[in-house]
Amino acid sequence: MTDVLIKGAKVLGDNAADILVRDGMIAQIGSIGSTRSSGERDGARLTVVDADGLVVLPGLVDLHTHLREPGREDAETVASGSAAAAAGGFTAVLAMANTSPVTDTAEAAERVLDLGRAAGLVDVQPIGAVSKGLAGAELAELGLMARSRAAVRVFSDDGRCVHDARLMRRALDYLKPFGGVISQHAQDPHLADGTACCHEGEVSGRLGLPAWPAVAEDVIVARDVQLARHTGSRVHVAHVSTAASVEIIRWAKAQGIAVTAEVTPHHLALGTELLAGYDPVFKVNPPLRPDADRAAILAALVDGTIDAVATDHAPHARHDKEHAFPDAAFGMLGLETALAVLAEVAVRPGLLTWAQLAQRMSFAPARIAGLAGHGRPVAVGEPANLVLLDPDATWTVDRAASQSLSRNNPWHGRTLPAPVVATFLRGECTAYRGRVRGQFDPEEIA
Amino acid sequence: MTRKHLLSSADLSRDEVEAILDTAASMHDVQRREVKKIPTLRGRTVINLFFEDSTRTRSSFEIAGKWMSADTINITGKGSSTSKGESLRDTVKTICAMAVDALVIRHSASGACHQVAQWVDASVINAGDGTHEHPTQALLDAYTLRQRLGSLDGRHIVIVGDLAHSRVFRSNVITLGRLGARVTVVAPPTLMPSGIGDWSARDGFATSWDLDQTLYAASPGDRPDAVMMLRVQRERMSGGFFPTEREYTAGYGLTRERLTRLYAATPDLPILHPGPMNRGLEISAEAADATSSAILDQVSAGVAVRMAVLYHLLAGETEAAA
């Protein structure tokens, strides 16, 4: 295996150092000054990456990715989604269970795991369904999934809410022996049914779109933190989108309840008013919220009430987005733009340092998911899962240039900061400037 | 007017609304002739693309096109509402590949016409999209009201009923506002659209939960100059927006008793309803058939107004606009 010497990168945005990667691990950090160019060294091939001015962070971890395989390989595959993840600076993603068939058995989970290994661009960790077929009625085989080769620890019916309080309580009790966590899509199905697609307020009233009131999220979050307290198990709130949910989570954490939460880049950066043109690219669940909610979730991400950023990357075939707005599919792409959006909304305004962003996009999500080898410090002896980004550059998002098979990219045409330069998975360069292994010449990075 | 589409009532300025209403008046004269056909749109193709049931809107667009010598074709169907079916984009691209000049669209989904207008070269006319808007209905209501009241400047129009699901209400507050009318909308809280407080404040109309207070205002200046009753959309009432029909009628129906009391103050009060009516629910038979009822005038105006809309959107390309 080729050794890699990353020269002069600012480690977590702080002091510049050289990082020597050998056998997939970080072998040395400091001033490794003598070598300036790639070539043979001590009998091994050495690639020297000039990272002057770049920032190095631990590889990003996404708690919430839809890879669509099996079932909708026209929209995304594990391989194409892995490529999008690598291009976006991720080294691990958690694949949601709402595929067809649903990931609700050990075999299904292992299949996703194996597809991820075959693609080999990021570590793909399957999420298991809470209920069989996501039907919300009976528990899926949580224990068998946990004991499988996939070692599933995160369970979610995402796309749907585990709305039956008894089922939620049983699931939380049942997964205690193996330390699992339920990632809850908080949406009371009576207050916001399957047609609800626009934040309830003046915009939904004017546009005549089925309303998705914030309270439909809030009541489930409030219930679930109480169930977490009652059972002593962990609840993770997926894609928090409302100010009141944030208040409930803040309160719960103050009580010592085991609750964690994630927020998406699009809920931080995009507002309800974008729906005025009825463009289904902005249709997402939960819906884009008004400024007051966005300010609250950003503040909560900054103060640590919300632990992590997660993409909710949701690719859709073009024809599934070309229906009338209420009939079109929910969701938007996110893997390739997440880091840049967070740089835009949090790092550039001085709300988060790069090190604090690494907490929220790498350390915390790896800890919540129980992923070994990810979200580790950039230190000697650690796996070389790293991302290099250019903090001073900007780039313009082009949906046609995506690694994803889908094009439902709400950031298309926007100029964002901090492009990802390179991603390393256990020392191997998986992505370089938007292209993934096989699409660039390894000599290019040197 | 050089407008290509009519997607929302907000598209039209006051001048444009007045131009359409003036054209509609001359079209109305055409309707009274023995030979009703005029050659204005000869050789143009207008497709009435109705994804949702409609009798009066579809037939009035069809008659309007025919009297103006356009080739009008009706396409109906309830497809295209599931992710398994053909996408809306494919459906309209297919139709427009047949060299169509205008698409008149009725769709159960709000915003469908806005989306279609981005995809096709033809003019798109919104004939009702979901619970969003119905601009030609608002124009024909304004036409009818102008016939009865003259100028609408400062006139007080009261709109009562299921506002949450009403595209008629959404277009009417805009168009009547453009013409200087004061609008008050009345509904129980469960049938008010979301965000109505901010919305009404921004757009300058009033809201009320109390029909009687609105109809019998203490100050004569606040009493209504016309009342428009909206259809209670029984098919959308599955969520239990009110306990019983009896209770709805007691609170928000234009009953015989309310009519009698209104007539005591204003005997010629115009009563409008976009139809189809639920007699006995939101409007009593006495009110629907009252001497001052304008409900059939609305239907009659529908053809003239739609002729005027087709004229302003389509004829302007070949001859000087009126």
PDB file of C-alpha atoms in Angstrom, chain A residues 186-187 192 198-200 211-218 239-243 245 266-273 275 284-295 297:
ATOM      1  CA  ALA A 186     -40.999  12.599  14.518  1.00  0.00           C
ATOM      2  CA  GLN A 187     -44.286  13.170  12.738  1.00  0.00           C
ATOM      3  CA  ALA A 192     -49.497  15.737   9.588  1.00  0.00           C
ATOM      4  CA  CYS A 198     -45.651  22.543   3.381  1.00  0.00           C
ATOM      5  CA  HIS A 199     -44.932  24.057   6.779  1.00  0.00           C
ATOM      6  CA  GLU A 200     -48.273  25.160   8.227  1.00  0.00           C
ATOM      7  CA  ALA A 211     -50.056  21.817   5.847  1.00  0.00           C
ATOM      8  CA  TRP A 212     -47.392  20.149   8.034  1.00  0.00           C
ATOM      9  CA  PRO A 213     -47.641  21.914  11.386  1.00  0.00           C
ATOM     10  CA  ALA A 214     -44.567  22.149  13.599  1.00  0.00           C
ATOM     11  CA  VAL A 215     -46.587  20.727  16.468  1.00  0.00           C
ATOM     12  CA  ALA A 216     -46.823  17.364  14.670  1.00  0.00           C
ATOM     13  CA  GLU A 217     -43.083  17.015  15.289  1.00  0.00           C
ATOM     14  CA  ASP A 218     -43.078  18.561  18.745  1.00  0.00           C
ATOM     15  CA  HIS A 239     -33.931  15.816  11.221  1.00  0.00           C
ATOM     16  CA  VAL A 240     -35.087  18.181  13.972  1.00  0.00           C
ATOM     17  CA  SER A 241     -36.823  21.090  12.294  1.00  0.00           C
ATOM     18  CA  THR A 242     -38.710  23.131  14.872  1.00  0.00           C
ATOM     19  CA  ALA A 243     -37.907  25.573  17.652  1.00  0.00           C
ATOM     20  CA  SER A 245     -38.505  20.390  19.475  1.00  0.00           C
ATOM     21  CA  HIS A 266     -31.281  22.033   4.210  1.00  0.00           C
ATOM     22  CA  HIS A 267     -33.324  22.741   7.324  1.00  0.00           C
ATOM     23  CA  LEU A 268     -30.584  25.099   8.448  1.00  0.00           C
ATOM     24  CA  ALA A 269     -30.196  26.935   5.173  1.00  0.00           C
ATOM     25  CA  LEU A 270     -33.441  26.792   3.190  1.00  0.00           C
ATOM     26  CA  GLY A 271     -36.755  28.370   4.179  1.00  0.00           C
ATOM     27  CA  THR A 272     -40.450  27.796   3.556  1.00  0.00           C
ATOM     28  CA  GLU A 273     -40.659  30.729   1.147  1.00  0.00           C
ATOM     29  CA  LEU A 275     -42.007  26.715  -2.021  1.00  0.00           C
ATOM     30  CA  VAL A 284     -38.890  17.461   1.720  1.00  0.00           C
ATOM     31  CA  ASN A 285     -40.105  15.827   4.894  1.00  0.00           C
ATOM     32  CA  PRO A 286     -40.154  17.455   7.394  1.00  0.00           C
ATOM     33  CA  PRO A 287     -40.797  20.555   5.315  1.00  0.00           C
ATOM     34  CA  LEU A 288     -38.556  23.595   5.057  1.00  0.00           C
ATOM     35  CA  ARG A 289     -39.368  25.828   8.016  1.00  0.00           C
ATOM     36  CA  PRO A 290     -39.587  29.609   8.553  1.00  0.00           C
ATOM     37  CA  ASP A 291     -36.703  31.776   9.740  1.00  0.00           C
ATOM     38  CA  ALA A 292     -37.547  31.531  13.442  1.00  0.00           C
ATOM     39  CA  ASP A 293     -37.266  27.735  13.407  1.00  0.00           C
ATOM     40  CA  ARG A 294     -34.116  27.866  11.329  1.00  0.00           C
ATOM     41  CA  ALA A 295     -32.514  30.293  13.769  1.00  0.00           C
ATOM     42  CA  ILE A 297     -32.044  24.854  15.206  1.00  0.00           C
TER      43      ILE A 297
END
